[in-house]
Amino acid sequence: MIALPNLLLVGGGRMGSALLAGWREQGLSQAVVVDPSEAARALAGDGVTVVASADEIPAGFAPAAVVLAVKPQNAGAVLPAYGRFGGRAVFISIMAGKTVAGIGALLGGGAIVRAMPNTPAAVRQGVTVAYAGEGVSAAQRGLAETLLGATGAVAWVEEEALLDPVTAISGGGPAYVFLLTELMEQAGLALGLPGELAKMMARQTVIGSAALMAASSETPEALRVAVTSPGGTTAEALKVLRADDAWPKNFLDAMKAATERSHALSG
Ligand SMILES: NC(=O)c1ccc[n+]([C@@H]2O[C@H](COP(=O)([O-])OP(=O)(O)OC[C@H]3O[C@@H](n4cnc5c(N)ncnc54)[C@H](OP(=O)(O)O)[C@@H]3O)[C@@H](O)[C@H]2O)c1
């Protein structure tokens, strides 16, 4: 295992602490976490120092990457204090909707990678899609890929605007899967199944299907076809779901709405 370089994590909340946990597994040598919350103190130990503000970062600490994991609404107040690391470090932002230009304006420039993770990062099953701004070197891009990859898969886009549909599909994606689970449970209840049974069946069907997909080399389409005997019960349900193209069309409309919302919120 190659030791990671010195890292500075700004914001040790849900996403920040998921990243830190992944880095620990990857061979973290030294990191400073800046987070004023009491809960963040628990992140200290094994080479990790936790401080409450940028002023308390040990003098001379020279991170190779500064990971920005505070809420987007706090960016304006928080980021300017970190511009001083920009000569050497790559900035990696996971703040939703904060553009490279907007982040650069707050930091006073620097090499900036903008990334969109999703919540399965908490169990190292996330997917993060990243965009590298101008001036990010190949080595910095490689470091960003290693750090973001600590919580799951990483992919890159070469156009920043594509982070809007990424936000719609993988950023919000877990919510759609959870909604499907809820709908399966509610339908089970409506069809007379006991509440606990409906809940367990819906949950385990989604977990089991995801695990099957992960273990299989088949496409989702092939896995779906394998469950669907012609003229059988699943075929009957899919016929209703896809009648007049309603479900696919509705889903595409939903993704368009989320993409537009992401664009409107960006800055
Ligand atoms: N969760 C997601 O699905 C998801 C997906 C993609 C991207 N993101 C992005 O990830 C970022 C973090 O989200 P999260 O869910 O991890 O939020 P979170 O749990 O609220 O974490 C943010 C942390 O930053 C701390 N903080 C507040 N002010 C600070 C300051 N001045 N300096 C350093 N830290 C400060 C907060 O402390 P307090 O609690 O005391 O305020 C909190 O611990 C957001 O920008 C979000 O857009 C999240």
PDB file of C-alpha atoms and ligand atoms in Angstrom:
ATOM      1  CA  MET A   1       0.000   0.000   0.000  1.00  0.00           C
ATOM      2  CA  ILE A   2       1.417   3.406  -1.019  1.00  0.00           C
ATOM      3  CA  ALA A   3       1.028   6.025   1.715  1.00  0.00           C
ATOM      4  CA  LEU A   4      -1.183   8.971   0.791  1.00  0.00           C
ATOM      5  CA  PRO A   5       0.359  12.452   0.927  1.00  0.00           C
ATOM      6  CA  ASN A   6      -0.627  15.030   3.552  1.00  0.00           C
ATOM      7  CA  LEU A   7      -4.273  15.991   3.205  1.00  0.00           C
ATOM      8  CA  LEU A   8      -6.473  18.804   4.458  1.00  0.00           C
ATOM      9  CA  LEU A   9     -10.186  18.053   4.793  1.00  0.00           C
ATOM     10  CA  VAL A  10     -12.496  21.033   5.268  1.00  0.00           C
ATOM     11  CA  GLY A  11     -15.802  19.728   6.675  1.00  0.00           C
ATOM     12  CA  GLY A  12     -15.874  16.379   8.472  1.00  0.00           C
ATOM     13  CA  GLY A  13     -19.620  15.711   8.199  1.00  0.00           C
ATOM     14  CA  ARG A  14     -21.334  12.776   6.492  1.00  0.00           C
ATOM     15  CA  MET A  15     -19.452  12.962   3.197  1.00  0.00           C
ATOM     16  CA  GLY A  16     -16.169  14.228   4.652  1.00  0.00           C
ATOM     17  CA  SER A  17     -16.000  11.485   7.261  1.00  0.00           C
ATOM     18  CA  ALA A  18     -16.878   8.825   4.638  1.00  0.00           C
ATOM     19  CA  LEU A  19     -13.921  10.029   2.563  1.00  0.00           C
ATOM     20  CA  LEU A  20     -11.646  10.057   5.599  1.00  0.00           C
ATOM     21  CA  ALA A  21     -12.647   6.475   6.475  1.00  0.00           C
ATOM     22  CA  GLY A  22     -11.733   5.411   2.941  1.00  0.00           C
ATOM     23  CA  TRP A  23      -8.389   7.231   3.081  1.00  0.00           C
ATOM     24  CA  ARG A  24      -7.581   5.471   6.348  1.00  0.00           C
ATOM     25  CA  GLU A  25      -8.021   2.153   4.555  1.00  0.00           C
ATOM     26  CA  GLN A  26      -5.814   3.389   1.713  1.00  0.00           C
ATOM     27  CA  GLY A  27      -2.851   4.226   3.954  1.00  0.00           C
ATOM     28  CA  LEU A  28      -3.387   7.749   5.199  1.00  0.00           C
ATOM     29  CA  SER A  29      -0.223   9.119   6.802  1.00  0.00           C
ATOM     30  CA  GLN A  30      -1.161  12.622   7.926  1.00  0.00           C
ATOM     31  CA  ALA A  31      -4.308  14.684   7.640  1.00  0.00           C
ATOM     32  CA  VAL A  32      -5.801  17.758   9.238  1.00  0.00           C
ATOM     33  CA  VAL A  33      -9.599  18.012   9.439  1.00  0.00           C
ATOM     34  CA  VAL A  34     -11.157  21.433   9.953  1.00  0.00           C
ATOM     35  CA  ASP A  35     -14.643  21.234  11.427  1.00  0.00           C
ATOM     36  CA  PRO A  36     -16.093  23.249  14.321  1.00  0.00           C
ATOM     37  CA  SER A  37     -18.653  20.624  15.353  1.00  0.00           C
ATOM     38  CA  GLU A  38     -18.236  18.562  18.505  1.00  0.00           C
ATOM     39  CA  ALA A  39     -18.956  15.359  16.553  1.00  0.00           C
ATOM     40  CA  ALA A  40     -15.882  15.905  14.369  1.00  0.00           C
ATOM     41  CA  ARG A  41     -13.521  15.485  17.392  1.00  0.00           C
ATOM     42  CA  ALA A  42     -14.133  11.745  17.091  1.00  0.00           C
ATOM     43  CA  LEU A  43     -12.305  11.738  13.741  1.00  0.00           C
ATOM     44  CA  ALA A  44      -8.942  12.431  15.417  1.00  0.00           C
ATOM     45  CA  GLY A  45      -6.221   9.798  15.855  1.00  0.00           C
ATOM     46  CA  ASP A  46      -3.874   7.692  13.711  1.00  0.00           C
ATOM     47  CA  GLY A  47      -2.253  10.692  12.033  1.00  0.00           C
ATOM     48  CA  VAL A  48      -5.457  12.739  11.868  1.00  0.00           C
ATOM     49  CA  THR A  49      -5.607  16.065  13.715  1.00  0.00           C
ATOM     50  CA  VAL A  50      -8.963  17.826  14.073  1.00  0.00           C
ATOM     51  CA  VAL A  51      -9.136  21.593  14.480  1.00  0.00           C
ATOM     52  CA  ALA A  52     -12.108  23.932  14.691  1.00  0.00           C
ATOM     53  CA  SER A  53     -10.990  26.616  12.236  1.00  0.00           C
ATOM     54  CA  ALA A  54      -8.481  27.396   9.487  1.00  0.00           C
ATOM     55  CA  ASP A  55      -6.471  29.542  11.958  1.00  0.00           C
ATOM     56  CA  GLU A  56      -5.646  26.435  14.008  1.00  0.00           C
ATOM     57  CA  ILE A  57      -4.061  24.448  11.176  1.00  0.00           C
ATOM     58  CA  PRO A  58      -0.505  23.674  12.389  1.00  0.00           C
ATOM     59  CA  ALA A  59       2.027  26.157  10.951  1.00  0.00           C
ATOM     60  CA  GLY A  60       4.019  24.626   8.123  1.00  0.00           C
ATOM     61  CA  PHE A  61       1.407  21.965   7.314  1.00  0.00           C
ATOM     62  CA  ALA A  62       1.663  21.590   3.522  1.00  0.00           C
ATOM     63  CA  PRO A  63      -1.144  19.451   2.092  1.00  0.00           C
ATOM     64  CA  ALA A  64      -1.008  17.970  -1.406  1.00  0.00           C
ATOM     65  CA  ALA A  65      -4.808  18.202  -1.579  1.00  0.00           C
ATOM     66  CA  VAL A  66      -7.439  20.335   0.132  1.00  0.00           C
ATOM     67  CA  VAL A  67     -10.815  18.586   0.050  1.00  0.00           C
ATOM     68  CA  LEU A  68     -13.759  20.972   0.391  1.00  0.00           C
ATOM     69  CA  ALA A  69     -16.692  19.121   1.978  1.00  0.00           C
ATOM     70  CA  VAL A  70     -18.682  21.883   3.677  1.00  0.00           C
ATOM     71  CA  LYS A  71     -22.257  22.737   2.738  1.00  0.00           C
ATOM     72  CA  PRO A  72     -22.475  24.853  -0.436  1.00  0.00           C
ATOM     73  CA  GLN A  73     -24.236  27.639   1.469  1.00  0.00           C
ATOM     74  CA  ASN A  74     -21.161  27.945   3.728  1.00  0.00           C
ATOM     75  CA  ALA A  75     -18.690  28.194   0.848  1.00  0.00           C
ATOM     76  CA  GLY A  76     -18.617  31.992   0.738  1.00  0.00           C
ATOM     77  CA  ALA A  77     -17.690  32.278   4.410  1.00  0.00           C
ATOM     78  CA  VAL A  78     -15.340  29.279   4.557  1.00  0.00           C
ATOM     79  CA  LEU A  79     -13.287  29.060   1.350  1.00  0.00           C
ATOM     80  CA  PRO A  80     -11.293  32.333   1.333  1.00  0.00           C
ATOM     81  CA  ALA A  81      -9.198  31.137   4.308  1.00  0.00           C
ATOM     82  CA  TYR A  82      -7.854  28.232   2.222  1.00  0.00           C
ATOM     83  CA  GLY A  83      -6.639  30.138  -0.842  1.00  0.00           C
ATOM     84  CA  ARG A  84      -3.151  30.202   0.715  1.00  0.00           C
ATOM     85  CA  PHE A  85      -2.701  26.470   0.048  1.00  0.00           C
ATOM     86  CA  GLY A  86      -3.287  26.911  -3.666  1.00  0.00           C
ATOM     87  CA  GLY A  87       0.346  27.245  -4.748  1.00  0.00           C
ATOM     88  CA  ARG A  88       1.023  23.558  -4.129  1.00  0.00           C
ATOM     89  CA  ALA A  89      -2.236  21.784  -3.391  1.00  0.00           C
ATOM     90  CA  VAL A  90      -5.061  20.702  -5.662  1.00  0.00           C
ATOM     91  CA  PHE A  91      -8.502  21.736  -4.362  1.00  0.00           C
ATOM     92  CA  ILE A  92     -11.108  18.994  -4.604  1.00  0.00           C
ATOM     93  CA  SER A  93     -14.662  20.210  -4.050  1.00  0.00           C
ATOM     94  CA  ILE A  94     -17.616  17.899  -3.464  1.00  0.00           C
ATOM     95  CA  MET A  95     -19.968  20.833  -2.831  1.00  0.00           C
ATOM     96  CA  ALA A  96     -23.130  20.411  -4.882  1.00  0.00           C
ATOM     97  CA  GLY A  97     -23.665  23.156  -7.448  1.00  0.00           C
ATOM     98  CA  LYS A  98     -20.481  25.104  -6.748  1.00  0.00           C
ATOM     99  CA  THR A  99     -18.780  25.685 -10.094  1.00  0.00           C
ATOM    100  CA  VAL A 100     -15.043  25.737 -10.700  1.00  0.00           C
ATOM    101  CA  ALA A 101     -15.328  29.462 -11.523  1.00  0.00           C
ATOM    102  CA  GLY A 102     -17.303  30.164  -8.327  1.00  0.00           C
ATOM    103  CA  ILE A 103     -14.875  28.172  -6.170  1.00  0.00           C
ATOM    104  CA  GLY A 104     -11.889  29.803  -7.891  1.00  0.00           C
ATOM    105  CA  ALA A 105     -13.303  33.261  -7.186  1.00  0.00           C
ATOM    106  CA  LEU A 106     -13.576  32.452  -3.462  1.00  0.00           C
ATOM    107  CA  LEU A 107     -10.108  30.881  -3.249  1.00  0.00           C
ATOM    108  CA  GLY A 108      -8.380  33.463  -5.430  1.00  0.00           C
ATOM    109  CA  GLY A 109      -7.539  30.860  -8.106  1.00  0.00           C
ATOM    110  CA  GLY A 110      -5.751  27.527  -7.959  1.00  0.00           C
ATOM    111  CA  ALA A 111      -6.071  24.066  -9.470  1.00  0.00           C
ATOM    112  CA  ILE A 112      -9.636  22.885  -8.833  1.00  0.00           C
ATOM    113  CA  VAL A 113     -11.360  19.536  -9.275  1.00  0.00           C
ATOM    114  CA  ARG A 114     -15.145  19.577  -8.886  1.00  0.00           C
ATOM    115  CA  ALA A 115     -16.772  16.275  -8.000  1.00  0.00           C
ATOM    116  CA  MET A 116     -20.263  14.903  -7.384  1.00  0.00           C
ATOM    117  CA  PRO A 117     -20.396  11.872  -5.079  1.00  0.00           C
ATOM    118  CA  ASN A 118     -23.495  10.057  -3.816  1.00  0.00           C
ATOM    119  CA  THR A 119     -24.531   8.733  -0.409  1.00  0.00           C
ATOM    120  CA  PRO A 120     -23.563   5.056  -0.899  1.00  0.00           C
ATOM    121  CA  ALA A 121     -20.067   6.522  -0.402  1.00  0.00           C
ATOM    122  CA  ALA A 122     -20.755   5.884   3.291  1.00  0.00           C
ATOM    123  CA  VAL A 123     -20.406   2.134   2.608  1.00  0.00           C
ATOM    124  CA  ARG A 124     -17.664   2.484  -0.086  1.00  0.00           C
ATOM    125  CA  GLN A 125     -20.240   1.743  -2.801  1.00  0.00           C
ATOM    126  CA  GLY A 126     -20.592   5.277  -4.089  1.00  0.00           C
ATOM    127  CA  VAL A 127     -20.035   6.679  -7.539  1.00  0.00           C
ATOM    128  CA  THR A 128     -18.285  10.011  -7.958  1.00  0.00           C
ATOM    129  CA  VAL A 129     -18.083  11.888 -11.231  1.00  0.00           C
ATOM    130  CA  ALA A 130     -15.420  14.573 -11.435  1.00  0.00           C
ATOM    131  CA  TYR A 131     -14.385  17.454 -13.655  1.00  0.00           C
ATOM    132  CA  ALA A 132     -10.890  18.943 -13.648  1.00  0.00           C
ATOM    133  CA  GLY A 133     -10.619  22.702 -14.114  1.00  0.00           C
ATOM    134  CA  GLU A 134      -7.823  24.430 -15.997  1.00  0.00           C
ATOM    135  CA  GLY A 135      -4.385  24.084 -14.493  1.00  0.00           C
ATOM    136  CA  VAL A 136      -4.982  20.709 -12.820  1.00  0.00           C
ATOM    137  CA  SER A 137      -1.877  18.631 -13.594  1.00  0.00           C
ATOM    138  CA  ALA A 138      -1.974  14.941 -14.522  1.00  0.00           C
ATOM    139  CA  ALA A 139      -0.482  14.112 -11.121  1.00  0.00           C
ATOM    140  CA  GLN A 140      -3.140  16.188  -9.324  1.00  0.00           C
ATOM    141  CA  ARG A 141      -5.875  14.507 -11.335  1.00  0.00           C
ATOM    142  CA  GLY A 142      -4.406  11.138 -10.375  1.00  0.00           C
ATOM    143  CA  LEU A 143      -4.363  12.128  -6.699  1.00  0.00           C
ATOM    144  CA  ALA A 144      -7.993  13.329  -6.940  1.00  0.00           C
ATOM    145  CA  GLU A 145      -8.982  10.008  -8.501  1.00  0.00           C
ATOM    146  CA  THR A 146      -7.276   8.093  -5.686  1.00  0.00           C
ATOM    147  CA  LEU A 147      -8.893  10.209  -2.964  1.00  0.00           C
ATOM    148  CA  LEU A 148     -12.400  10.177  -4.467  1.00  0.00           C
ATOM    149  CA  GLY A 149     -12.034   6.466  -5.281  1.00  0.00           C
ATOM    150  CA  ALA A 150     -11.759   5.725  -1.568  1.00  0.00           C
ATOM    151  CA  THR A 151     -15.577   5.708  -1.422  1.00  0.00           C
ATOM    152  CA  GLY A 152     -16.351   3.809  -4.632  1.00  0.00           C
ATOM    153  CA  ALA A 153     -16.180   4.194  -8.410  1.00  0.00           C
ATOM    154  CA  VAL A 154     -14.812   7.364 -10.048  1.00  0.00           C
ATOM    155  CA  ALA A 155     -15.390   8.665 -13.572  1.00  0.00           C
ATOM    156  CA  TRP A 156     -14.482  11.951 -15.249  1.00  0.00           C
ATOM    157  CA  VAL A 157     -16.346  14.299 -17.561  1.00  0.00           C
ATOM    158  CA  GLU A 158     -14.517  16.776 -19.774  1.00  0.00           C
ATOM    159  CA  GLU A 159     -17.387  19.291 -19.793  1.00  0.00           C
ATOM    160  CA  GLU A 160     -18.440  20.885 -16.510  1.00  0.00           C
ATOM    161  CA  ALA A 161     -22.081  21.275 -17.609  1.00  0.00           C
ATOM    162  CA  LEU A 162     -22.407  17.467 -17.627  1.00  0.00           C
ATOM    163  CA  LEU A 163     -22.269  17.564 -13.827  1.00  0.00           C
ATOM    164  CA  ASP A 164     -25.920  18.724 -13.950  1.00  0.00           C
ATOM    165  CA  PRO A 165     -27.243  15.437 -15.427  1.00  0.00           C
ATOM    166  CA  VAL A 166     -24.754  13.573 -13.226  1.00  0.00           C
ATOM    167  CA  THR A 167     -26.328  15.293 -10.213  1.00  0.00           C
ATOM    168  CA  ALA A 168     -29.769  14.248 -11.464  1.00  0.00           C
ATOM    169  CA  ILE A 169     -28.901  10.614 -12.093  1.00  0.00           C
ATOM    170  CA  SER A 170     -26.219   9.413  -9.671  1.00  0.00           C
ATOM    171  CA  GLY A 171     -26.388  12.248  -7.110  1.00  0.00           C
ATOM    172  CA  GLY A 172     -30.125  11.837  -6.597  1.00  0.00           C
ATOM    173  CA  GLY A 173     -30.203   8.205  -7.741  1.00  0.00           C
ATOM    174  CA  PRO A 174     -30.273   6.626  -4.286  1.00  0.00           C
ATOM    175  CA  ALA A 175     -33.526   8.535  -3.590  1.00  0.00           C
ATOM    176  CA  TYR A 176     -35.235   6.958  -6.604  1.00  0.00           C
ATOM    177  CA  VAL A 177     -34.196   3.482  -5.505  1.00  0.00           C
ATOM    178  CA  PHE A 178     -35.437   4.182  -1.978  1.00  0.00           C
ATOM    179  CA  LEU A 179     -38.721   5.497  -3.408  1.00  0.00           C
ATOM    180  CA  LEU A 180     -39.125   2.284  -5.409  1.00  0.00           C
ATOM    181  CA  THR A 181     -38.576   0.338  -2.182  1.00  0.00           C
ATOM    182  CA  GLU A 182     -41.260   2.423  -0.452  1.00  0.00           C
ATOM    183  CA  LEU A 183     -43.698   1.899  -3.333  1.00  0.00           C
ATOM    184  CA  MET A 184     -43.131  -1.866  -3.281  1.00  0.00           C
ATOM    185  CA  GLU A 185     -43.832  -1.927   0.453  1.00  0.00           C
ATOM    186  CA  GLN A 186     -46.984   0.191   0.066  1.00  0.00           C
ATOM    187  CA  ALA A 187     -48.275  -1.998  -2.770  1.00  0.00           C
ATOM    188  CA  GLY A 188     -47.657  -5.111  -0.663  1.00  0.00           C
ATOM    189  CA  LEU A 189     -49.688  -3.590   2.159  1.00  0.00           C
ATOM    190  CA  ALA A 190     -52.489  -2.556  -0.199  1.00  0.00           C
ATOM    191  CA  LEU A 191     -52.624  -6.122  -1.526  1.00  0.00           C
ATOM    192  CA  GLY A 192     -53.139  -7.532   1.961  1.00  0.00           C
ATOM    193  CA  LEU A 193     -49.632  -8.524   3.082  1.00  0.00           C
ATOM    194  CA  PRO A 194     -48.781  -7.959   6.774  1.00  0.00           C
ATOM    195  CA  GLY A 195     -46.852  -4.691   7.304  1.00  0.00           C
ATOM    196  CA  GLU A 196     -43.615  -6.245   8.590  1.00  0.00           C
ATOM    197  CA  LEU A 197     -43.568  -8.782   5.775  1.00  0.00           C
ATOM    198  CA  ALA A 198     -44.179  -6.121   3.088  1.00  0.00           C
ATOM    199  CA  LYS A 199     -41.372  -3.997   4.534  1.00  0.00           C
ATOM    200  CA  MET A 200     -38.887  -6.875   4.727  1.00  0.00           C
ATOM    201  CA  MET A 201     -39.738  -8.133   1.227  1.00  0.00           C
ATOM    202  CA  ALA A 202     -39.390  -4.724  -0.418  1.00  0.00           C
ATOM    203  CA  ARG A 203     -36.093  -3.976   1.319  1.00  0.00           C
ATOM    204  CA  GLN A 204     -34.528  -7.367   0.722  1.00  0.00           C
ATOM    205  CA  THR A 205     -35.660  -7.445  -2.922  1.00  0.00           C
ATOM    206  CA  VAL A 206     -33.838  -4.181  -3.641  1.00  0.00           C
ATOM    207  CA  ILE A 207     -30.737  -5.229  -1.674  1.00  0.00           C
ATOM    208  CA  GLY A 208     -30.711  -8.686  -3.277  1.00  0.00           C
ATOM    209  CA  SER A 209     -31.256  -7.343  -6.816  1.00  0.00           C
ATOM    210  CA  ALA A 210     -28.371  -4.885  -6.406  1.00  0.00           C
ATOM    211  CA  ALA A 211     -26.130  -7.662  -5.086  1.00  0.00           C
ATOM    212  CA  LEU A 212     -27.137  -9.923  -7.990  1.00  0.00           C
ATOM    213  CA  MET A 213     -26.347  -7.161 -10.471  1.00  0.00           C
ATOM    214  CA  ALA A 214     -22.985  -6.594  -8.770  1.00  0.00           C
ATOM    215  CA  ALA A 215     -22.143 -10.297  -8.930  1.00  0.00           C
ATOM    216  CA  SER A 216     -23.311 -10.811 -12.522  1.00  0.00           C
ATOM    217  CA  SER A 217     -21.676  -9.903 -15.820  1.00  0.00           C
ATOM    218  CA  GLU A 218     -25.132  -9.601 -17.436  1.00  0.00           C
ATOM    219  CA  THR A 219     -26.686  -6.242 -18.323  1.00  0.00           C
ATOM    220  CA  PRO A 220     -29.625  -4.981 -16.212  1.00  0.00           C
ATOM    221  CA  GLU A 221     -31.790  -5.629 -19.270  1.00  0.00           C
ATOM    222  CA  ALA A 222     -30.695  -9.284 -19.471  1.00  0.00           C
ATOM    223  CA  LEU A 223     -31.289  -9.716 -15.736  1.00  0.00           C
ATOM    224  CA  ARG A 224     -34.773  -8.227 -16.145  1.00  0.00           C
ATOM    225  CA  VAL A 225     -35.583 -10.470 -19.100  1.00  0.00           C
ATOM    226  CA  ALA A 226     -34.421 -13.499 -17.075  1.00  0.00           C
ATOM    227  CA  VAL A 227     -37.111 -12.753 -14.434  1.00  0.00           C
ATOM    228  CA  THR A 228     -39.820 -12.142 -17.030  1.00  0.00           C
ATOM    229  CA  SER A 229     -41.429 -15.305 -18.422  1.00  0.00           C
ATOM    230  CA  PRO A 230     -43.527 -14.531 -21.491  1.00  0.00           C
ATOM    231  CA  GLY A 231     -47.179 -14.360 -20.491  1.00  0.00           C
ATOM    232  CA  GLY A 232     -46.301 -14.587 -16.790  1.00  0.00           C
ATOM    233  CA  THR A 233     -46.939 -12.414 -13.761  1.00  0.00           C
ATOM    234  CA  THR A 234     -43.863 -10.143 -14.074  1.00  0.00           C
ATOM    235  CA  ALA A 235     -44.632  -9.547 -17.755  1.00  0.00           C
ATOM    236  CA  GLU A 236     -48.119  -8.447 -16.713  1.00  0.00           C
ATOM    237  CA  ALA A 237     -46.716  -5.945 -14.211  1.00  0.00           C
ATOM    238  CA  LEU A 238     -44.143  -4.574 -16.680  1.00  0.00           C
ATOM    239  CA  LYS A 239     -46.878  -4.171 -19.297  1.00  0.00           C
ATOM    240  CA  VAL A 240     -48.754  -1.887 -16.879  1.00  0.00           C
ATOM    241  CA  LEU A 241     -45.606   0.039 -15.874  1.00  0.00           C
ATOM    242  CA  ARG A 242     -44.632   0.643 -19.493  1.00  0.00           C
ATOM    243  CA  ALA A 243     -48.108   1.248 -20.923  1.00  0.00           C
ATOM    244  CA  ASP A 244     -48.038   4.191 -23.353  1.00  0.00           C
ATOM    245  CA  ASP A 245     -44.356   4.549 -22.438  1.00  0.00           C
ATOM    246  CA  ALA A 246     -45.622   6.246 -19.260  1.00  0.00           C
ATOM    247  CA  TRP A 247     -42.963   5.080 -16.788  1.00  0.00           C
ATOM    248  CA  PRO A 248     -39.911   5.627 -19.048  1.00  0.00           C
ATOM    249  CA  LYS A 249     -41.235   9.013 -20.165  1.00  0.00           C
ATOM    250  CA  ASN A 250     -42.066  10.064 -16.621  1.00  0.00           C
ATOM    251  CA  PHE A 251     -38.599   9.054 -15.457  1.00  0.00           C
ATOM    252  CA  LEU A 252     -36.876  10.960 -18.255  1.00  0.00           C
ATOM    253  CA  ASP A 253     -39.005  14.037 -17.462  1.00  0.00           C
ATOM    254  CA  ALA A 254     -37.991  13.724 -13.804  1.00  0.00           C
ATOM    255  CA  MET A 255     -34.286  13.571 -14.740  1.00  0.00           C
ATOM    256  CA  LYS A 256     -34.685  16.596 -17.008  1.00  0.00           C
ATOM    257  CA  ALA A 257     -36.328  18.516 -14.162  1.00  0.00           C
ATOM    258  CA  ALA A 258     -33.489  17.621 -11.776  1.00  0.00           C
ATOM    259  CA  THR A 259     -30.866  18.545 -14.395  1.00  0.00           C
ATOM    260  CA  GLU A 260     -32.512  21.938 -14.937  1.00  0.00           C
ATOM    261  CA  ARG A 261     -32.749  22.495 -11.175  1.00  0.00           C
ATOM    262  CA  SER A 262     -29.066  21.631 -10.773  1.00  0.00           C
ATOM    263  CA  HIS A 263     -28.169  24.127 -13.493  1.00  0.00           C
ATOM    264  CA  ALA A 264     -30.374  26.824 -11.929  1.00  0.00           C
ATOM    265  CA  LEU A 265     -28.774  26.335  -8.489  1.00  0.00           C
ATOM    266  CA  SER A 266     -25.175  26.385  -9.822  1.00  0.00           C
ATOM    267  CA  GLY A 267     -22.904  29.282  -9.208  1.00  0.00           C
TER     268      GLY A 267
HETATM  269  N1  LIG B   1     -24.938  14.018   1.118  1.00  0.00           N
HETATM  270  C1  LIG B   1     -25.001  13.888  -0.209  1.00  0.00           C
HETATM  271  O1  LIG B   1     -25.762  13.110  -0.815  1.00  0.00           O
HETATM  272  C2  LIG B   1     -24.057  14.666  -1.073  1.00  0.00           C
HETATM  273  C3  LIG B   1     -23.903  14.285  -2.386  1.00  0.00           C
HETATM  274  C4  LIG B   1     -23.050  15.029  -3.167  1.00  0.00           C
HETATM  275  C5  LIG B   1     -22.400  16.124  -2.642  1.00  0.00           C
HETATM  276  N2  LIG B   1     -22.586  16.458  -1.353  1.00  0.00           N
HETATM  277  C6  LIG B   1     -21.901  17.627  -0.825  1.00  0.00           C
HETATM  278  O2  LIG B   1     -21.063  17.268   0.217  1.00  0.00           O
HETATM  279  C7  LIG B   1     -20.910  18.394   1.068  1.00  0.00           C
HETATM  280  C8  LIG B   1     -21.033  17.944   2.503  1.00  0.00           C
HETATM  281  O3  LIG B   1     -22.318  17.360   2.684  1.00  0.00           O
HETATM  282  P1  LIG B   1     -22.629  16.508   3.989  1.00  0.00           P
HETATM  283  O4  LIG B   1     -23.883  15.775   3.708  1.00  0.00           O
HETATM  284  O5  LIG B   1     -21.393  15.780   4.396  1.00  0.00           O
HETATM  285  O6  LIG B   1     -22.910  17.726   5.019  1.00  0.00           O
HETATM  286  P2  LIG B   1     -22.673  17.756   6.587  1.00  0.00           P
HETATM  287  O7  LIG B   1     -22.824  16.395   7.176  1.00  0.00           O
HETATM  288  O8  LIG B   1     -23.497  18.881   7.129  1.00  0.00           O
HETATM  289  O9  LIG B   1     -21.115  18.131   6.703  1.00  0.00           O
HETATM  290  C9  LIG B   1     -20.612  19.432   6.626  1.00  0.00           C
HETATM  291  C10 LIG B   1     -19.681  19.616   7.810  1.00  0.00           C
HETATM  292  O10 LIG B   1     -19.017  20.881   7.677  1.00  0.00           O
HETATM  293  C11 LIG B   1     -18.968  21.450   8.975  1.00  0.00           C
HETATM  294  N3  LIG B   1     -18.692  22.877   8.936  1.00  0.00           N
HETATM  295  C12 LIG B   1     -19.546  23.924   9.128  1.00  0.00           C
HETATM  296  N4  LIG B   1     -18.867  25.088   9.074  1.00  0.00           N
HETATM  297  C13 LIG B   1     -17.564  24.769   8.837  1.00  0.00           C
HETATM  298  C14 LIG B   1     -16.384  25.544   8.715  1.00  0.00           C
HETATM  299  N5  LIG B   1     -16.393  26.873   8.790  1.00  0.00           N
HETATM  300  N6  LIG B   1     -15.217  24.906   8.475  1.00  0.00           N
HETATM  301  C15 LIG B   1     -15.189  23.555   8.388  1.00  0.00           C
HETATM  302  N7  LIG B   1     -16.279  22.770   8.529  1.00  0.00           N
HETATM  303  C16 LIG B   1     -17.456  23.382   8.751  1.00  0.00           C
HETATM  304  C17 LIG B   1     -20.314  21.103   9.540  1.00  0.00           C
HETATM  305  O11 LIG B   1     -20.346  21.301  10.926  1.00  0.00           O
HETATM  306  P3  LIG B   1     -21.795  21.677  11.597  1.00  0.00           P
HETATM  307  O12 LIG B   1     -22.617  20.429  11.489  1.00  0.00           O
HETATM  308  O13 LIG B   1     -21.421  22.032  13.012  1.00  0.00           O
HETATM  309  O14 LIG B   1     -22.351  22.818  10.812  1.00  0.00           O
HETATM  310  C18 LIG B   1     -20.427  19.635   9.145  1.00  0.00           C
HETATM  311  O15 LIG B   1     -19.773  18.780  10.054  1.00  0.00           O
HETATM  312  C19 LIG B   1     -21.984  19.398   0.666  1.00  0.00           C
HETATM  313  O16 LIG B   1     -21.391  20.494   0.001  1.00  0.00           O
HETATM  314  C20 LIG B   1     -22.870  18.644  -0.270  1.00  0.00           C
HETATM  315  O17 LIG B   1     -23.372  19.453  -1.307  1.00  0.00           O
HETATM  316  C21 LIG B   1     -23.384  15.745  -0.531  1.00  0.00           C
END
